[in-house]
Coordinates of C-alpha atoms and ligand atoms in Angstrom, one line a residue:
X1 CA 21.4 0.5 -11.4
X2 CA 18.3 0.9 -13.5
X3 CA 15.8 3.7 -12.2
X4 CA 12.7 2.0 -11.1
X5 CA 9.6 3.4 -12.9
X6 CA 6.9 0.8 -12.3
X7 CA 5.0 -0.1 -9.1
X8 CA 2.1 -2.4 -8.8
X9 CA -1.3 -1.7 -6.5
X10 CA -2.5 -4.5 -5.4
X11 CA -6.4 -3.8 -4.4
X12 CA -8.2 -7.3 -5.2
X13 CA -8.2 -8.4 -1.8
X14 CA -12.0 -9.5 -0.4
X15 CA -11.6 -6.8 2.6
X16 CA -13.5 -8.8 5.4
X17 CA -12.0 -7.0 8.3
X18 CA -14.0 -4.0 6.9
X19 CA -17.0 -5.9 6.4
X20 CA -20.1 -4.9 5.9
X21 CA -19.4 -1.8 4.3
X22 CA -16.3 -3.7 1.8
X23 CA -19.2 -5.9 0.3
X24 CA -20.1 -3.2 -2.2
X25 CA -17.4 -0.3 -1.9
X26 CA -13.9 -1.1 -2.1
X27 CA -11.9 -0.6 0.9
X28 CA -9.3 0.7 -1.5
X29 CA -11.9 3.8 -2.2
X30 CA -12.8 4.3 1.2
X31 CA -12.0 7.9 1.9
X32 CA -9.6 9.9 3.4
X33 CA -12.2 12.7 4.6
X34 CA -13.0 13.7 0.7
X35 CA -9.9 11.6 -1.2
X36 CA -9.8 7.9 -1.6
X37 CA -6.8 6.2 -0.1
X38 CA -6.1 4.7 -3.2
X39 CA -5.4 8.6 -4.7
X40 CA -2.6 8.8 -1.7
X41 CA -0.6 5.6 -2.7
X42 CA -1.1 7.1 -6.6
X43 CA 0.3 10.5 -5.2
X44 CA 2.9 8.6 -3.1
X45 CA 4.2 6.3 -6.5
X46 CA 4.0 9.5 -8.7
X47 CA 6.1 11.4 -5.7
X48 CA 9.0 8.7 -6.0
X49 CA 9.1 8.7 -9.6
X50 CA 7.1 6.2 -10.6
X51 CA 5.7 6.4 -14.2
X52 CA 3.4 3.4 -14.8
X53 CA 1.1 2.0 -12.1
X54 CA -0.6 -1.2 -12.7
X55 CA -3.8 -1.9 -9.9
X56 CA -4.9 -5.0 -9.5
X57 CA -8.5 -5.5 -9.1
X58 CA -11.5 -7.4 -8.5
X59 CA -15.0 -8.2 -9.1
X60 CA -17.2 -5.1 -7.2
X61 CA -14.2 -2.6 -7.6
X62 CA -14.9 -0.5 -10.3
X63 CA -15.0 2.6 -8.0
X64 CA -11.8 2.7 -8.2
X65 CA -11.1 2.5 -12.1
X66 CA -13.8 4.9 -12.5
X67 CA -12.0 7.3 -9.9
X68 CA -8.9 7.8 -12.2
X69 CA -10.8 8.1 -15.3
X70 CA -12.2 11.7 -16.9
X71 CA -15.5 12.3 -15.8
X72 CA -17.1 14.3 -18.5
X73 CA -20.2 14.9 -17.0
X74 CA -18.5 16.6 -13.9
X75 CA -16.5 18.3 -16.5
X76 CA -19.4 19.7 -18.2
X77 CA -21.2 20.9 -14.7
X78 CA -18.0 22.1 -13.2
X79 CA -17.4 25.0 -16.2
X80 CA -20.4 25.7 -16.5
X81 CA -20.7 26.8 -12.9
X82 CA -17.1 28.3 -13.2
X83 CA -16.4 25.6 -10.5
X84 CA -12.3 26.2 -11.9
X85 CA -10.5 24.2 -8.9
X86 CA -12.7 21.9 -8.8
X87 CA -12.2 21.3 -12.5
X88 CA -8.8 21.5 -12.4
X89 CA -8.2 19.3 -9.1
X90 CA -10.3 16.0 -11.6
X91 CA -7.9 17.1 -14.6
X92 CA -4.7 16.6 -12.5
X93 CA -5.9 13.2 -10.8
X94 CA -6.8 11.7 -14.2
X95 CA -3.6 12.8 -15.3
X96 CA -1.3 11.9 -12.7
X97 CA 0.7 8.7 -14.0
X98 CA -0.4 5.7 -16.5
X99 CA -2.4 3.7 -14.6
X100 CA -3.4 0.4 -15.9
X101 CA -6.4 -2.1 -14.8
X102 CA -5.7 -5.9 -14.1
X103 CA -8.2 -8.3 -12.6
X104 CA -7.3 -11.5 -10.1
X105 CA -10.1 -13.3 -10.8
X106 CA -9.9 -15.2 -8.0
X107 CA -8.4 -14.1 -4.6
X108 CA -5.9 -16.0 -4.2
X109 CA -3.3 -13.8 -1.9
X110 CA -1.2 -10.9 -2.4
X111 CA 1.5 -13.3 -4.0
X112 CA -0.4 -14.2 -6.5
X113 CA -1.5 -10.6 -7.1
X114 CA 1.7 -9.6 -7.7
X115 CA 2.0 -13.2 -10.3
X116 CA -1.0 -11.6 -12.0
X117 CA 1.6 -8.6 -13.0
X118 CA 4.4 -10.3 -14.0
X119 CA 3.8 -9.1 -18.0
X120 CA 3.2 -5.4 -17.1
X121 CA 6.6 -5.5 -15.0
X122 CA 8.8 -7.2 -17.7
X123 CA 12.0 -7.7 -15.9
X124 CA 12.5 -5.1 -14.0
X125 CA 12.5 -4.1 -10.3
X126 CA 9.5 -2.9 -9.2
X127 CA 7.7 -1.6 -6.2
X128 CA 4.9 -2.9 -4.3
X129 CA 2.7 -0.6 -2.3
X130 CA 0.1 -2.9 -0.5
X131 CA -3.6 -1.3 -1.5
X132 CA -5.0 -0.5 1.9
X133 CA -2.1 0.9 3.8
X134 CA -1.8 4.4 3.4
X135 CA 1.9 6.5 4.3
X136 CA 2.1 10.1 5.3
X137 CA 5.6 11.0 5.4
X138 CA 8.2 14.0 4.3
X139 CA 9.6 11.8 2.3
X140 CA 7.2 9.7 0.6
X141 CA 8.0 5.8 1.6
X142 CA 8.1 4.5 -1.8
X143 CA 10.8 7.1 -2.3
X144 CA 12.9 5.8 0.9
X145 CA 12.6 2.4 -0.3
X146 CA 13.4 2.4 -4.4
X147 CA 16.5 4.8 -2.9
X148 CA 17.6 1.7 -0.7
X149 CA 17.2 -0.5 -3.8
X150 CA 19.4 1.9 -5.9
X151 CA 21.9 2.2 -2.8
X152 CA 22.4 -2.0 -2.1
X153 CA 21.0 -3.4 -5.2
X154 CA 18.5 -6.0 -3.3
X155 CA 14.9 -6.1 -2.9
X156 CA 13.8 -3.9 0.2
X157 CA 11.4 -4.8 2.6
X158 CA 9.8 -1.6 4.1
X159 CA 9.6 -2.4 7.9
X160 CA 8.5 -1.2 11.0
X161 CA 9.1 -2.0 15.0
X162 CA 6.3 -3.7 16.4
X163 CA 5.0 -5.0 20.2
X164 CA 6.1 -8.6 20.6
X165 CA 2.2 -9.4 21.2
X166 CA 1.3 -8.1 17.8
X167 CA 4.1 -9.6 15.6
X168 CA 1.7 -12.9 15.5
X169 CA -0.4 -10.8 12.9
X170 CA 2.9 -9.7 10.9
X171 CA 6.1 -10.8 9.2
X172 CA 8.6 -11.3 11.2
X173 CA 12.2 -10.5 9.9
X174 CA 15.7 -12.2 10.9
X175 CA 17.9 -8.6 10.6
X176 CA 21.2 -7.0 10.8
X177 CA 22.0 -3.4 11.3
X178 CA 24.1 -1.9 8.1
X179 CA 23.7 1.2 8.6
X180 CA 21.2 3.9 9.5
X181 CA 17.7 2.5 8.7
X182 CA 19.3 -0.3 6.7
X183 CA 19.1 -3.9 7.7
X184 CA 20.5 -7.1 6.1
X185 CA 17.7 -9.6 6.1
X186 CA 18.7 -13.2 5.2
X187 CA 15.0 -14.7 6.8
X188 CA 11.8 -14.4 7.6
X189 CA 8.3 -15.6 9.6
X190 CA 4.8 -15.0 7.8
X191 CA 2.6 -14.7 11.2
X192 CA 4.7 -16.2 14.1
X193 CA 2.5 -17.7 16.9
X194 CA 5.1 -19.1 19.3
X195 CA 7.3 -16.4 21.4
X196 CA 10.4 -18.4 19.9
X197 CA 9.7 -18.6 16.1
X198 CA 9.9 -14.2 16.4
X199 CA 13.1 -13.2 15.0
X200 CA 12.6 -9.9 15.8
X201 CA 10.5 -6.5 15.9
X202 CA 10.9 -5.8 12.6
X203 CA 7.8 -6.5 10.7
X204 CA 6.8 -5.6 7.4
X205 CA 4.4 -3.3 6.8
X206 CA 3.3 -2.3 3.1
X207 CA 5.6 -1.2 1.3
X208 CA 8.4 -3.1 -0.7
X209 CA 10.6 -3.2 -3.9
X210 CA 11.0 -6.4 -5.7
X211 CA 14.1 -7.8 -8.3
X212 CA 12.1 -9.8 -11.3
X213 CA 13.2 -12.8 -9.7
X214 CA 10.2 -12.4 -7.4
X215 CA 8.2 -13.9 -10.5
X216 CA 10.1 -17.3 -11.1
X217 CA 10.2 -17.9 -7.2
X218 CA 6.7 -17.0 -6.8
X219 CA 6.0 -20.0 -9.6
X220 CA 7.4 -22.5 -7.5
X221 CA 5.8 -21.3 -3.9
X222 CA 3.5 -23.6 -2.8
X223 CA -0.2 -22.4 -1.5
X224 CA 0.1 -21.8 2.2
X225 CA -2.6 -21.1 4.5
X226 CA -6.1 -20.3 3.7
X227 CA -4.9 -21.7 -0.3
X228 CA -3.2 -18.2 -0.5
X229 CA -0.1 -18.0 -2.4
X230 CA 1.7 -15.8 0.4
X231 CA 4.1 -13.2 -1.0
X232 CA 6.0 -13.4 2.3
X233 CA 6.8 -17.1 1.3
X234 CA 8.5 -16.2 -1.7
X235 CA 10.2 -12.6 0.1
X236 CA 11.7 -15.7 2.3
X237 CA 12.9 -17.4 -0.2
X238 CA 14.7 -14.3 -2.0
X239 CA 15.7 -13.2 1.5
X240 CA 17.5 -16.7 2.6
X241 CA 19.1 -16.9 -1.2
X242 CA 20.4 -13.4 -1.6
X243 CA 19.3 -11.7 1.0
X244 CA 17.1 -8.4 1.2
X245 CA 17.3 -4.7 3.0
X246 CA 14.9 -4.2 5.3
X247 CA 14.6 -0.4 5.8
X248 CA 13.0 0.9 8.9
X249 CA 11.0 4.0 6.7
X250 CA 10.5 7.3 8.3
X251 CA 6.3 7.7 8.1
X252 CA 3.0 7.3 9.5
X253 CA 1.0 4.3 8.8
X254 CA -2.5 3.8 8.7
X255 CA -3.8 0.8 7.8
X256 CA -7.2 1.5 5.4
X257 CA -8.1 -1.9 5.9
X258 CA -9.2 -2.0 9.5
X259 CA -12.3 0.0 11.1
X260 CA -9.6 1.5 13.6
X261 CA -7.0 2.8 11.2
X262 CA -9.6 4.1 8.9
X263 CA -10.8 6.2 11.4
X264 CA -7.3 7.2 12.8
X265 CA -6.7 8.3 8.8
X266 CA -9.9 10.6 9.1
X267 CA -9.4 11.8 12.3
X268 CA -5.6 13.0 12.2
X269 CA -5.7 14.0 8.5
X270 CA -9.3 16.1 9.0
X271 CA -7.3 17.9 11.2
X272 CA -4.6 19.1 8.7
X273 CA -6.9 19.5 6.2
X274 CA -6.9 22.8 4.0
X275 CA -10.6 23.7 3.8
X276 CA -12.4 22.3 7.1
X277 CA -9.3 21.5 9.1
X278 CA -10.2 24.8 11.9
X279 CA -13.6 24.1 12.2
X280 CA -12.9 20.3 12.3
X281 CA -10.5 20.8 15.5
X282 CA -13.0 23.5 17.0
X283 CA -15.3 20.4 17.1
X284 CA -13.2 17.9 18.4
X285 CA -11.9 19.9 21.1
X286 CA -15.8 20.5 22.3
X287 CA -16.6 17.0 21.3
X288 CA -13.7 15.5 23.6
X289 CA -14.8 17.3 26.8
X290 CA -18.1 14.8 26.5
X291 CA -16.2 11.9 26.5
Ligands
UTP301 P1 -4.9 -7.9 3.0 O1 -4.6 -9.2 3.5 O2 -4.7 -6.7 3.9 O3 -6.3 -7.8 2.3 O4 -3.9 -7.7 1.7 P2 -7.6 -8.6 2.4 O5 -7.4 -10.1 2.2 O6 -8.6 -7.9 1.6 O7 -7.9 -8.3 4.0 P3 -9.0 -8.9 5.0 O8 -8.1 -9.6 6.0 O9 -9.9 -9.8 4.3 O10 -9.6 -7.7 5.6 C1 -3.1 -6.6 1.4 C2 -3.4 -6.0 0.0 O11 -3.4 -7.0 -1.0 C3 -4.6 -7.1 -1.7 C4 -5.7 -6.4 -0.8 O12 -6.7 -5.8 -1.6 C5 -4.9 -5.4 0.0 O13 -4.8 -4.2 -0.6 N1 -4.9 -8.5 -2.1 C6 -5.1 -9.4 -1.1 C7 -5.1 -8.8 -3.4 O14 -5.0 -7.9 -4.3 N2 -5.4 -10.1 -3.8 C8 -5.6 -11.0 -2.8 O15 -5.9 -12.2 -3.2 C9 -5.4 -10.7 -1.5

């Protein structure tokens, strides 16, 4: 089983749930108190052994190209005040795979997003880690998941339990136990309104590792709502022909792309972090008692 070395960002999306604020910064570069999420689901890639990260992107996002690329100015400033972490911390995020740029120019869904890469990916399997949803785990989730491609040798859905009364904003799969975390999944529902079109709790959430296949299915999809070509459509269709593992990762979710989860993000992760994480709890604690 080949090694996967390739993921694909996708990050093109129009962001209206974070809306105003994702009119003119990318909700992909929102931070993570002083990080941009997108610099976790780089980390997260690099951490599974991913070599060559293609983002897609969008008019108005920028930010984020400009994030990964050597800014010499800073460089300058930051030696010359002997600012040595600092300057090291830029050198290693610049450096930290080969990222590569690609523009949807239009926003039609995450399925076509992942259409857009079909030359970058060249026949091979490749991972997906959706743009605004950002994993904190001991074993980073894109890890987990290309190790459940190399185990079964199908595409792997990276899924999570959800409330029955939330599924109707979700995937919903059709799953076997195999063993542990593993799942056989031979169907699924993009957004199930009715109580009986659920299959199950198993929804998935932001992480998965595609066969090349995805591309020639993908082709034939038809639009679905909205005029989105709907990457769960053609995750269906791979799922009823060959079937797919959906693997119940071990991590923490947050999901960058809602005002809620953004805040969760900053809120538990200030509280771990290295340089303002005491004082940051010190305050909390005081601030709670007003609440
Ligand atoms: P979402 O559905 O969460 O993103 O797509 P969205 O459309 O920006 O969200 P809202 O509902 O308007 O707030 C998951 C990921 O796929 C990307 C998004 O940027 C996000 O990271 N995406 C979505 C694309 O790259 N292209 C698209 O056409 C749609």
């Amino acid at each position: 089983m080949k090694k996967i070395t390739k993921a694909v960002i996708p990050a093109a999306g129009l962001g209206t749930r974070m809306l105003p604020i994702s009119r003119t910064v990318p909700k992909e570069i929102l931070p993570i108190v002083d990080r941009p999420s997108m610099e976790y689901l780089v980390r997260e890639a690099v951490a599974a052994g991913i070599t060559d990260i293609l983002i897609i992107t969008g008019r108005n996002k920028e930010a984020i190209e400009n994030y990964f690329d050597y800014s010499i100015e800073y460089k300058d400033n930051l030696a010359a005040k002997n600012k040595t972490a600092a300057l090291a911390d830029m050198e290693e995020v610049c450096r930290l795979a080969n990222i590569y740029f690609l523009r949807q120019k239009e926003t039609k869904g995450l399925g076509h997003a992942i259409l857009c890469a079909e030359s970058f990916i060249g026949g091979e399997p490749f991972a997906v880690l959706y743009g605004d949803d950002v994993m904190v785990a001991d074993t980073p989730v894109t890890k987990q998941l290309t190790d459940a491609y190399e185990k079964y040798g199908k595409g792997v859905a990276g899924v999570c339990e959800v409330a029955r009364e939330d599924l109707k904003k979700y995937c919903s799969l059709k799953a076997e136990p195999i063993e542990g975390r593993a799942y056989l999944c031979t169907d699924m529902i993009e957004k199930p309104q009715r109580e009986e079109d659920m299959f199950s709790n198993l929804a998935i959430l932001g992480r998965v590792v595609l066969p090349a296949e995805i591309f020639d299915i993908l082709r034939t999809t038809p639009y679905g709502a909205g005029g989105e070509l709907q990457l769960t459509d053609a995750m269906k269709v791979l799922a009823r022909n060959e079937g797919m593992i959906a693997y119940k990762y071990d991590g923490k979710r947050y999901d960058m792309g809602s005002k809620l989860g953004f805040l969760q993000a900053n809120i538990e992760l200030a509280v771990k972090h290295k340089e303002i994480g005491g004082d940051f709890v010190a305050y909390l604690k005081e601030f709670a008692k007003t609440l």
